Amino acid sequence: MGLRKQRTKYIFVTGGVLSGLGKGITASSIGNILKSRGFSVNIQKLDPYLNVDAGTLNPAEHGECFVTKDGAETDLDLGHYERFLDIELTQASSIMSGRVLRKLIDDERAGKFLGKTVQVVPHFTEAIQEYIKVAADGFDIHIVEIGGTVGDYESPAFFEAIREYASKVGRENCLYVHVVYLPFLGTSQEIKTKPAQNATRELRSIGIMPDLLVARCESKVNGHVRKKLSDFCGVSEKGIALLPNAKTVYEVPLTLEKQGIGSYISNTLDLKSRKPNLKKWDEVSRRATAKFDKKATIGVVAKYMDNQDTYMSVFEALKSAAWWQGVNLEIKWIDAEKIESSRGSIGAKFKNVDGIVVPGGFGSRGVEGKIKAAQWALKHKVPYLGLCLGLQVGVVAAARNAGVKDANSAEIQSDSPDPVISTMADQKGKEGTGGSMRLGNYPCLLLKNSKVAKLYKKKNILERHRHRYECNNDYRKQYNSWGIEAVGTSPDGSLVEIIEAKNHPYFVASQFHPEFTSRPNRPHPLFRGLIDSCIQ
Ligand code: GLN
C-alpha cells in the first residue's frame, strides 16, 4: 500500500459490551480536543452493516439519515463529527460493507483480480484500508470509528483491517481506543468492571491491544475503578477516561481534557505538545446547560414519535439557536397522525406552543396532519419552520387556505388535480427507486429584502438537499394570491428553494435541510429566525 513514511497519526475507536454507548460522541470529542490543539483532523465511520449506505435505513430504528455536502447519505454519527469538529465531511467519511463489497464484485467482474480467488483477507481488508488511507491523506490526525461492537458477526474483517493497518504504517502511529460500559448493580450498590474486562479481552484476542479505554457509566465513579480497569485490562491509568452521563454531550470534550486525555494521546502518538484552546467549547457547554429567564416551546409535528435520534440534527439546531438567544427550549411532540384523524379544531394540540417545526419525511403517513399544522400556523400567525417536506406541506397548506381545496403533493396523491408539488423533470419515472434524489449541496439565490436574506446577511447560499419532489412551477404565478412568495430559488430561477408567507411574523420553509449545517457555536440563521420570532 506504500503507507510507510507518512506523517498522519491514526486513532481507531471501537466499542464493547453494548451499543449506544456514545462511541460517536467519544470519537468526535477526541477529534475536538485535538483540533483545539491546532492539529488538522479528519474523521471517518466504518459501518460493518451490509447496506451500501444509510439512505434506505429506517430512521425510527437507526436514527436520522445525515447528508454530506457531496450528497452521501450517512449514519447520524457524521452529524456529531461535523458539529464537534466544525468541519464539512464527504463521501470518504462514511463507508459501509455494502459499498466495499460492491467495489470488490465490480472489480472481480471486470477481471481486475487476474484469475485469483477473491478473499476477505487480503482483498476485503485491503479495500477497507484503501478507504482509510484516502480519507487520511494530508491530515495530521485521522480518526476511524468502527460501528457496532467487537464480536459482531459483520465486523471481523473491519477489526482485522485496522489491526493490520498498524503494521503497515507503524504501531507508533496508531492509537486504539476502546469504549466500554460499567454497569451499576443496584442490589450490591457497586460498579462492575467485568463486562469491560471481557470486552477488552475480546479485542486483545483478535490482536488489538487498546491504548485508551473510555468507560461509560451512569454516574460518577471513584478512583479505585480506574486502578482496577488498568490492572485487569492492561491499559495504563493515564489512558483510562471515566465518562459518567453528561448534562450535555458538549461537555464530553471538556471532561476528557480534564482527565488529561488530550496530553495522553499527544504523548502516546508523539505529537508536538500543544495547549488546547477550548474557550469556544466552554461557552457552548455553559450555554447548553444554563437556565435562562426566557422560554420557548416548539411543537415538532412528526410521525416518528419520541425518538430524538430520528431528528437528531433538527433538535441540535433548535437547541443551539435557543441557547445563543438566551432561551430555554421546550420541545413538544405533536403526533401528525393524531392531527390527521382529529375532527374539529386542532387548536388544543397547539396550546402553549410558541412555534411549529415540520421536519423532513417520506411517504404519506401523517402528511395530512402536517398539512393541517401548516394551515393552522398560517391562519393563526404562529411562527413556522418547514424543512424539506415541511416546505412542501407549507405550499399545499397555503394553496388550500386560499381555496385550492384539492391541492396536494404528487408524492401523496399521484392523480391530484392540483399537484402543487410534483416530480422534478429529470426524476420522472424514478420515483420509487433509491439513488434518484437531489442530494447534497446546491446553490440558492435569495430575494433582496426578504426575511431570509436579512437572516443570512447575504444573497448567495449553498445548502444540502435530500428529496425527490419540488414546487411545481405551473403554480408559481398563484403564490401571490396564496399569500406566499418564493424568496429563494436556484440561480437560474427554475427551482423554488425557500418560501415565506407574507403578512406573517415568521412562516419560512426550505426545500433543503438547514439543520445539517447548523453548529453548536453557530446556529443556522433559519433556526435563529424561528426562535427569535417565538420570543417576540
Ligand atoms: N418526501 C419528500 C421528497 O422526496 C421530502 C423529502 C424530505 O423531507 N427529505 O421530496
Coordinates of C-alpha atoms and ligand atoms in Angstrom, one line a residue:
M1 CA 0.0 0.0 0.0
G2 CA 3.0 2.3 0.3
L3 CA 1.9 3.6 3.6
R4 CA 5.3 3.9 5.3
K5 CA 6.9 7.3 6.0
Q6 CA 3.8 9.3 6.2
R7 CA 3.1 11.9 8.9
T8 CA -0.6 11.1 9.6
K9 CA -1.4 9.6 13.0
Y10 CA -4.3 7.3 13.3
I11 CA -6.9 6.9 16.1
F12 CA -9.2 3.8 15.9
V13 CA -12.3 3.9 18.0
T14 CA -14.0 0.6 18.8
G15 CA -16.7 -0.4 21.2
G16 CA -17.5 -3.3 23.5
V17 CA -20.2 -4.6 26.0
L18 CA -23.2 -2.9 24.2
S19 CA -24.1 -0.5 21.5
G20 CA -25.4 3.0 22.1
L21 CA -22.7 4.0 24.5
G22 CA -21.8 7.2 22.7
K23 CA -18.9 5.9 20.6
G24 CA -19.6 8.6 18.1
I25 CA -19.6 11.3 20.7
T26 CA -16.3 9.9 22.1
A27 CA -14.7 9.8 18.6
S28 CA -16.0 13.4 18.0
S29 CA -14.8 14.6 21.3
I30 CA -11.3 13.2 20.8
G31 CA -11.2 15.0 17.5
N32 CA -12.4 18.1 19.1
I33 CA -9.7 18.3 21.8
L34 CA -7.0 17.5 19.2
K35 CA -8.3 20.1 16.7
S36 CA -8.4 22.6 19.5
R37 CA -4.6 22.0 19.8
G38 CA -4.3 23.2 16.3
F39 CA -3.9 19.9 14.5
S40 CA -5.7 19.2 11.3
V41 CA -8.1 16.3 11.9
N42 CA -10.3 14.1 9.7
I43 CA -12.8 11.5 10.8
Q44 CA -14.5 8.6 9.3
K45 CA -17.1 5.9 10.2
L46 CA -16.7 2.4 9.0
D47 CA -20.0 0.6 9.4
P48 CA -20.0 -3.2 9.1
Y49 CA -23.7 -3.3 8.1
L50 CA -24.2 -4.9 4.7
N51 CA -26.0 -1.9 3.4
V52 CA -24.3 0.3 0.7
D53 CA -25.2 3.5 2.6
A54 CA -27.7 4.7 5.2
G55 CA -30.2 6.1 2.6
T56 CA -32.6 3.2 2.9
L57 CA -32.3 2.6 6.7
N58 CA -35.5 3.1 8.7
P59 CA -34.9 6.3 10.7
A60 CA -37.1 5.0 13.5
E61 CA -34.7 2.2 14.1
H62 CA -31.4 3.7 13.0
G63 CA -31.9 7.4 13.6
E64 CA -31.6 10.3 11.2
C65 CA -30.0 9.9 7.8
F66 CA -27.4 12.6 7.7
V67 CA -26.4 14.1 4.3
T68 CA -22.9 15.4 3.5
K69 CA -22.2 18.3 1.1
D70 CA -21.3 15.9 -1.7
G71 CA -24.6 14.0 -1.2
A72 CA -23.6 10.9 0.8
E73 CA -26.5 9.5 2.8
T74 CA -24.9 8.6 6.1
D75 CA -25.2 7.4 9.6
L76 CA -26.1 10.1 12.2
D77 CA -22.6 9.9 13.7
L78 CA -21.4 12.1 10.8
G79 CA -23.6 14.8 12.2
H80 CA -21.8 14.6 15.6
Y81 CA -18.5 14.7 13.8
E82 CA -19.4 17.8 11.8
R83 CA -20.8 19.6 14.9
F84 CA -17.9 18.7 17.2
L85 CA -15.2 19.3 14.7
D86 CA -16.9 22.1 12.8
I87 CA -15.9 20.6 9.5
E88 CA -17.8 19.5 6.4
L89 CA -17.2 15.9 5.6
T90 CA -17.6 14.0 2.3
Q91 CA -18.4 10.5 1.0
A92 CA -15.0 9.4 2.1
S93 CA -16.1 9.6 5.7
S94 CA -18.8 7.1 5.5
I95 CA -18.1 3.5 4.5
M96 CA -20.4 0.6 4.8
S97 CA -19.7 -3.1 4.0
G98 CA -22.1 -3.0 1.0
R99 CA -20.0 -0.2 -0.6
V100 CA -16.8 -2.2 -0.1
L101 CA -18.4 -5.4 -1.4
R102 CA -19.9 -3.7 -4.4
K103 CA -16.5 -2.4 -5.4
L104 CA -14.9 -5.8 -5.0
I105 CA -17.6 -7.5 -7.0
D106 CA -17.4 -4.9 -9.8
D107 CA -13.6 -5.3 -9.8
E108 CA -13.9 -9.1 -9.9
R109 CA -16.4 -8.9 -12.8
A110 CA -14.0 -6.6 -14.6
G111 CA -11.3 -9.1 -14.3
K112 CA -9.1 -7.0 -12.1
F113 CA -8.0 -9.9 -9.9
L114 CA -6.4 -11.7 -12.8
G115 CA -7.8 -15.1 -12.0
K116 CA -7.1 -15.1 -8.3
T117 CA -9.7 -16.2 -5.7
V118 CA -11.1 -13.1 -4.0
Q119 CA -10.9 -13.3 -0.2
V120 CA -11.9 -11.5 2.9
V121 CA -8.2 -11.3 3.8
P122 CA -6.4 -9.7 2.0
H123 CA -8.9 -8.3 -0.6
F124 CA -11.7 -7.1 1.5
T125 CA -9.4 -5.9 4.3
E126 CA -7.2 -4.1 1.8
A127 CA -10.2 -2.4 0.2
I128 CA -11.1 -1.1 3.7
Q129 CA -7.5 0.1 4.3
E130 CA -7.6 1.9 1.0
Y131 CA -10.7 3.8 2.1
I132 CA -8.9 4.7 5.3
K133 CA -5.8 5.8 3.5
V134 CA -7.7 8.0 1.1
A135 CA -9.6 9.8 3.9
A136 CA -6.5 10.3 6.0
D137 CA -4.4 11.8 3.2
G138 CA -2.9 15.2 4.1
F139 CA -4.3 15.3 7.7
D140 CA -2.2 15.4 10.9
I141 CA -4.7 13.0 12.6
H142 CA -7.3 10.7 11.2
I143 CA -9.9 9.2 13.4
V144 CA -11.7 6.0 12.4
E145 CA -14.7 4.8 14.3
I146 CA -15.9 1.2 13.8
G147 CA -19.6 0.8 14.0
G148 CA -21.2 -1.9 16.3
T149 CA -19.3 -3.8 19.0
V150 CA -16.4 -6.1 19.0
G151 CA -17.6 -9.7 18.3
D152 CA -20.5 -8.7 16.0
Y153 CA -20.9 -11.2 13.1
E154 CA -20.4 -8.5 10.5
S155 CA -17.3 -6.9 11.9
P156 CA -14.2 -9.3 12.0
A157 CA -12.9 -8.0 8.6
F158 CA -13.0 -4.4 9.8
F159 CA -11.1 -5.3 13.0
E160 CA -8.6 -7.2 11.1
A161 CA -8.2 -4.3 8.7
I162 CA -7.4 -1.8 11.5
R163 CA -5.2 -4.3 13.2
E164 CA -3.1 -4.8 10.1
Y165 CA -3.0 -1.1 9.5
A166 CA -0.6 -0.6 12.4
S167 CA 1.9 -3.0 10.8
K168 CA 1.6 -1.1 7.6
V169 CA 2.0 2.5 9.0
G170 CA 3.9 1.6 12.2
R171 CA 2.3 0.8 15.6
E172 CA 3.7 4.1 16.9
N173 CA 1.5 6.0 14.6
C174 CA -1.7 4.3 15.7
L175 CA -3.8 4.6 18.9
Y176 CA -6.5 2.2 19.7
V177 CA -9.4 3.5 21.8
H178 CA -12.0 1.0 23.2
V179 CA -15.3 2.4 24.6
V180 CA -16.8 0.1 27.3
Y181 CA -19.5 0.2 29.8
L182 CA -19.5 -0.1 33.6
P183 CA -22.9 -1.3 34.9
F184 CA -24.1 -0.3 38.3
L185 CA -25.6 -3.2 40.3
G186 CA -28.4 -1.9 42.5
T187 CA -28.6 -4.9 44.8
S188 CA -25.0 -4.7 45.9
Q189 CA -24.6 -1.0 45.2
E190 CA -21.5 -1.4 43.2
I191 CA -19.9 -0.6 39.8
K192 CA -18.9 -3.8 38.0
T193 CA -15.9 -3.9 35.7
K194 CA -16.2 -7.5 34.5
P195 CA -18.1 -6.7 31.2
A196 CA -15.4 -4.1 30.4
Q197 CA -12.6 -6.6 31.1
N198 CA -14.3 -9.2 28.9
A199 CA -14.8 -6.7 26.1
T200 CA -11.2 -5.7 26.3
R201 CA -10.1 -9.3 26.3
E202 CA -12.2 -9.9 23.2
L203 CA -10.4 -7.1 21.4
R204 CA -7.0 -8.5 22.6
S205 CA -7.9 -11.9 21.3
I206 CA -8.1 -10.5 17.8
G207 CA -4.7 -8.9 18.2
I208 CA -5.6 -5.3 19.2
M209 CA -4.2 -4.0 22.5
P210 CA -6.1 -0.8 23.3
D211 CA -4.1 2.3 24.4
L212 CA -7.0 4.2 25.7
L213 CA -10.1 2.9 27.5
V214 CA -13.2 5.1 27.7
A215 CA -15.5 3.8 30.4
R216 CA -19.1 5.0 30.3
C217 CA -21.1 4.8 33.4
E218 CA -24.4 6.2 34.7
S219 CA -22.9 8.3 37.5
K220 CA -19.6 9.4 38.9
V221 CA -17.3 6.5 40.0
N222 CA -14.4 6.7 42.4
G223 CA -10.8 6.3 41.6
H224 CA -10.3 2.7 42.5
V225 CA -12.3 1.7 39.5
R226 CA -9.7 3.3 37.3
K227 CA -7.0 1.3 39.0
K228 CA -8.9 -1.9 38.7
L229 CA -9.6 -1.3 35.0
S230 CA -5.9 -0.5 34.5
D231 CA -4.8 -3.7 36.2
F232 CA -7.2 -6.1 34.6
C233 CA -7.4 -4.5 31.1
G234 CA -3.8 -3.8 30.7
V235 CA -4.1 -0.1 30.0
S236 CA -2.1 2.5 31.9
E237 CA -4.1 4.5 34.4
K238 CA -3.4 7.7 32.4
G239 CA -5.1 6.0 29.5
I240 CA -8.4 5.5 31.2
A241 CA -11.2 8.0 30.8
L242 CA -14.2 7.8 33.0
L243 CA -17.3 9.2 31.4
P244 CA -20.4 9.5 33.6
N245 CA -23.7 10.6 32.0
A246 CA -23.3 14.2 31.0
K247 CA -25.8 17.0 31.2
T248 CA -25.0 17.8 27.6
V249 CA -22.9 15.9 25.1
Y250 CA -21.0 19.1 24.5
E251 CA -19.4 18.6 27.9
V252 CA -17.6 15.5 26.9
P253 CA -14.5 17.1 25.2
L254 CA -14.0 19.1 28.4
T255 CA -14.4 16.0 30.6
L256 CA -11.8 14.2 28.5
E257 CA -9.5 17.2 28.7
K258 CA -9.9 17.4 32.5
Q259 CA -8.7 13.8 32.8
G260 CA -5.6 14.6 30.8
I261 CA -6.6 12.6 27.8
G262 CA -5.5 15.2 25.3
S263 CA -1.9 15.1 26.6
Y264 CA -2.0 11.4 26.9
I265 CA -2.9 11.0 23.3
S266 CA -0.3 13.6 22.2
N267 CA 2.4 11.8 24.2
T268 CA 1.5 8.3 23.0
L269 CA 1.4 9.4 19.4
D270 CA 4.5 11.6 19.8
L271 CA 2.6 14.6 18.7
K272 CA 4.1 18.0 19.4
S273 CA 2.7 19.0 22.8
R274 CA 0.4 22.0 22.4
K275 CA -2.0 23.7 24.7
P276 CA -5.7 23.3 23.7
N277 CA -7.9 26.3 23.2
L278 CA -11.3 25.2 24.4
K279 CA -12.7 28.6 25.1
K280 CA -15.4 28.4 22.5
W281 CA -16.3 25.0 23.7
D282 CA -16.5 26.1 27.4
E283 CA -19.0 28.6 26.2
V284 CA -21.1 26.1 24.3
S285 CA -21.2 23.7 27.2
R286 CA -22.1 26.6 29.6
R287 CA -25.0 27.8 27.5
A288 CA -26.2 24.3 26.8
T289 CA -26.8 23.7 30.5
A290 CA -27.7 27.3 31.5
K291 CA -31.1 28.2 33.0
F292 CA -32.5 31.3 31.2
D293 CA -35.4 33.5 32.1
K294 CA -37.0 33.2 28.7
K295 CA -38.6 30.0 27.4
A296 CA -39.9 28.9 24.0
T297 CA -42.0 25.8 23.3
I298 CA -41.6 24.4 19.9
G299 CA -44.1 21.9 18.6
V300 CA -42.4 19.3 16.4
V301 CA -45.1 17.8 14.1
A302 CA -43.7 14.3 13.4
K303 CA -44.6 10.8 12.6
Y304 CA -41.7 9.1 14.4
M305 CA -42.7 10.0 17.9
D306 CA -40.5 10.5 21.0
N307 CA -37.3 9.4 19.3
Q308 CA -35.0 12.3 19.2
D309 CA -32.4 10.3 17.2
T310 CA -34.8 10.4 14.2
Y311 CA -34.5 14.1 14.1
M312 CA -31.1 14.5 15.7
S313 CA -29.8 17.4 13.7
V314 CA -33.1 19.3 13.9
F315 CA -33.0 19.1 17.7
E316 CA -29.4 20.1 17.9
A317 CA -30.1 23.1 15.6
L318 CA -33.1 24.1 17.7
K319 CA -31.2 23.8 20.9
S320 CA -28.2 25.8 19.8
A321 CA -30.4 28.5 18.3
A322 CA -32.2 28.7 21.7
W323 CA -29.2 28.8 23.9
W324 CA -27.5 31.5 21.8
Q325 CA -30.6 33.6 22.1
G326 CA -30.7 33.1 25.9
V327 CA -33.9 31.0 25.7
N328 CA -34.7 27.7 27.4
L329 CA -36.1 25.3 24.8
E330 CA -39.0 23.1 25.4
I331 CA -39.9 20.5 22.8
K332 CA -43.4 19.3 22.4
W333 CA -44.0 16.3 20.3
I334 CA -47.1 16.6 18.2
D335 CA -48.2 13.4 16.6
A336 CA -49.0 14.1 12.9
E337 CA -51.3 11.1 12.6
K338 CA -53.4 12.3 15.6
I339 CA -53.9 15.7 14.0
E340 CA -54.8 13.9 10.8
S341 CA -57.5 11.9 12.4
S342 CA -58.8 14.6 14.8
R343 CA -62.2 16.0 13.8
G344 CA -63.0 19.6 14.7
S345 CA -60.5 22.1 15.8
I346 CA -56.9 21.1 16.3
G347 CA -56.2 24.1 18.4
A348 CA -55.8 22.1 21.6
K349 CA -52.8 20.4 20.1
F350 CA -51.0 23.7 19.7
K351 CA -51.9 25.1 23.1
N352 CA -48.9 26.8 24.7
V353 CA -46.8 26.2 21.5
D354 CA -44.8 29.3 20.5
G355 CA -43.6 27.9 17.2
I356 CA -44.0 24.9 14.9
V357 CA -41.5 22.8 13.1
V358 CA -42.4 20.3 10.4
P359 CA -39.3 18.3 9.7
G360 CA -38.4 16.2 6.6
G361 CA -40.1 12.9 5.8
F362 CA -41.2 10.5 3.2
G363 CA -44.4 8.6 2.3
S364 CA -48.0 9.5 3.1
R365 CA -48.4 8.5 6.7
G366 CA -49.2 11.6 8.8
V367 CA -48.8 14.0 5.9
E368 CA -52.4 15.3 6.1
G369 CA -51.7 16.1 9.8
K370 CA -48.6 18.1 8.8
I371 CA -50.6 20.0 6.2
K372 CA -53.2 20.9 8.8
A373 CA -50.5 22.0 11.1
A374 CA -49.1 24.3 8.4
Q375 CA -52.6 25.6 7.7
W376 CA -53.0 26.4 11.4
A377 CA -49.7 28.2 11.5
L378 CA -50.6 30.3 8.5
K379 CA -54.0 31.2 9.8
H380 CA -53.1 31.9 13.4
K381 CA -49.8 33.5 12.6
V382 CA -47.8 31.0 14.6
P383 CA -44.0 31.0 13.8
Y384 CA -43.3 28.1 11.5
L385 CA -40.2 26.5 10.1
G386 CA -40.6 23.9 7.4
L387 CA -37.8 21.6 6.5
C388 CA -38.0 19.9 3.1
L389 CA -41.3 18.0 3.4
G390 CA -42.1 20.9 5.7
L391 CA -41.9 23.3 2.7
Q392 CA -43.9 21.0 0.5
V393 CA -46.8 20.8 3.1
G394 CA -46.4 24.6 3.6
V395 CA -47.2 25.2 -0.1
V396 CA -50.1 22.7 -0.1
A397 CA -51.4 24.4 3.1
A398 CA -51.2 27.9 1.5
A399 CA -53.0 26.7 -1.6
R400 CA -55.8 25.0 0.4
N401 CA -56.2 28.0 2.7
A402 CA -56.7 30.1 -0.5
G403 CA -59.4 27.9 -1.8
V404 CA -57.5 25.3 -3.9
K405 CA -59.2 22.6 -2.0
D406 CA -57.6 19.6 -3.8
A407 CA -54.0 20.9 -3.7
N408 CA -51.6 18.1 -2.9
S409 CA -48.1 16.8 -3.4
A410 CA -47.8 14.2 -6.2
E411 CA -45.9 12.0 -3.7
I412 CA -49.1 11.7 -1.6
Q413 CA -51.6 11.7 -4.3
S414 CA -50.3 10.8 -7.8
D415 CA -53.5 11.8 -9.5
S416 CA -54.1 15.1 -7.7
P417 CA -55.9 17.6 -9.9
D418 CA -53.7 20.3 -8.4
P419 CA -50.2 18.8 -7.8
V420 CA -48.6 22.0 -6.4
I421 CA -45.6 19.8 -5.5
S422 CA -44.5 17.4 -8.2
T423 CA -41.6 15.3 -9.5
M424 CA -38.6 17.1 -10.9
A425 CA -38.5 16.7 -14.7
D426 CA -35.3 14.7 -14.7
Q427 CA -36.5 12.4 -11.9
K428 CA -39.8 11.3 -13.7
G429 CA -40.1 7.5 -13.7
K430 CA -37.5 7.0 -11.0
E431 CA -39.8 7.9 -8.1
G432 CA -39.7 4.6 -6.3
T433 CA -36.0 3.9 -6.6
G434 CA -33.1 4.6 -4.3
G435 CA -30.4 6.9 -5.6
S436 CA -32.7 9.1 -7.7
M437 CA -32.8 12.0 -5.3
R438 CA -31.4 15.5 -5.4
L439 CA -28.7 15.1 -2.9
G440 CA -26.0 17.3 -1.3
N441 CA -25.1 21.0 -1.9
Y442 CA -27.0 23.2 -4.4
P443 CA -26.6 26.9 -4.7
C444 CA -29.6 29.2 -4.0
L445 CA -30.2 32.9 -4.6
L446 CA -32.1 34.9 -2.0
L447 CA -34.5 37.7 -2.8
K448 CA -33.4 41.1 -1.6
N449 CA -35.3 42.4 1.4
S450 CA -36.8 39.0 2.2
K451 CA -36.7 37.9 5.8
V452 CA -34.3 35.1 5.0
A453 CA -31.8 37.4 3.1
K454 CA -31.7 39.5 6.3
L455 CA -31.1 36.5 8.4
Y456 CA -28.4 35.1 6.2
K457 CA -26.9 38.6 5.6
K458 CA -26.0 37.5 2.1
K459 CA -27.5 36.8 -1.3
N460 CA -25.9 33.6 -2.4
I461 CA -26.1 30.5 -0.2
L462 CA -25.2 26.8 -0.5
E463 CA -27.4 24.2 1.2
R464 CA -27.8 20.5 1.5
H465 CA -30.7 18.6 -0.2
R466 CA -32.3 15.2 0.0
H467 CA -35.6 15.0 -1.9
R468 CA -37.4 13.8 -5.0
Y469 CA -40.2 16.3 -5.2
E470 CA -40.2 20.0 -5.9
C471 CA -42.5 23.0 -6.1
N472 CA -44.5 22.7 -9.4
N473 CA -43.6 25.8 -11.5
D474 CA -47.1 25.7 -13.1
Y475 CA -48.5 27.1 -9.9
R476 CA -45.9 29.8 -9.1
K477 CA -47.9 32.6 -10.5
Q478 CA -50.6 31.8 -8.0
Y479 CA -48.2 32.2 -4.9
N480 CA -49.0 35.8 -4.6
S481 CA -52.7 35.2 -4.2
W482 CA -52.0 32.4 -1.8
G483 CA -50.0 34.8 0.4
I484 CA -46.7 33.2 -0.1
E485 CA -43.5 34.1 -2.0
A486 CA -40.6 32.2 -3.4
V487 CA -37.8 34.1 -1.7
G488 CA -35.0 31.6 -2.5
T489 CA -34.5 29.9 -5.9
S490 CA -31.9 28.1 -7.8
P491 CA -29.7 30.7 -9.5
D492 CA -31.5 30.2 -12.9
G493 CA -34.8 30.7 -11.1
S494 CA -36.2 27.3 -12.1
L495 CA -36.4 25.6 -8.7
V496 CA -38.1 27.0 -5.6
E497 CA -35.8 26.6 -2.6
I498 CA -37.3 28.8 0.1
I499 CA -40.8 30.2 0.6
E500 CA -42.0 32.8 3.1
A501 CA -45.6 33.8 3.9
K502 CA -46.4 37.5 3.6
N503 CA -48.1 39.2 6.5
H504 CA -46.9 36.6 8.9
P505 CA -44.3 37.0 11.7
Y506 CA -42.3 34.0 10.5
F507 CA -43.5 31.4 8.1
V508 CA -40.3 30.2 6.5
A509 CA -39.7 26.9 4.8
S510 CA -36.8 25.5 2.8
Q511 CA -36.5 22.7 0.3
F512 CA -33.1 21.9 1.7
H513 CA -32.1 20.8 5.2
P514 CA -30.6 23.8 7.1
E515 CA -30.2 21.5 10.2
F516 CA -27.2 19.8 8.7
T517 CA -25.0 22.9 8.6
S518 CA -26.1 24.3 12.0
R519 CA -23.3 24.3 14.6
P520 CA -23.5 24.3 18.4
N521 CA -21.4 27.5 18.4
R522 CA -23.0 28.9 15.2
P523 CA -26.7 28.1 14.9
H524 CA -28.2 28.2 11.5
P525 CA -29.9 31.6 10.5
L526 CA -33.3 29.9 9.7
F527 CA -33.4 28.3 13.2
R528 CA -32.3 31.6 14.8
G529 CA -35.1 33.4 13.0
L530 CA -37.6 30.9 14.3
I531 CA -36.6 31.2 17.9
D532 CA -36.3 34.9 17.6
S533 CA -39.9 35.3 16.4
C534 CA -41.1 32.9 19.1
I535 CA -39.9 35.2 21.8
Q536 CA -41.1 38.4 20.2
Ligands
GLN1 N1 -40.6 13.2 0.6 C1 -40.2 14.5 0.1 C2 -39.4 14.4 -1.2 O1 -38.9 13.3 -1.6 C3 -39.4 15.3 1.1 C4 -38.1 14.7 1.5 C5 -37.5 15.2 2.8 O2 -38.2 15.8 3.6 N2 -36.3 15.0 3.0 O3 -39.3 15.3 -1.9

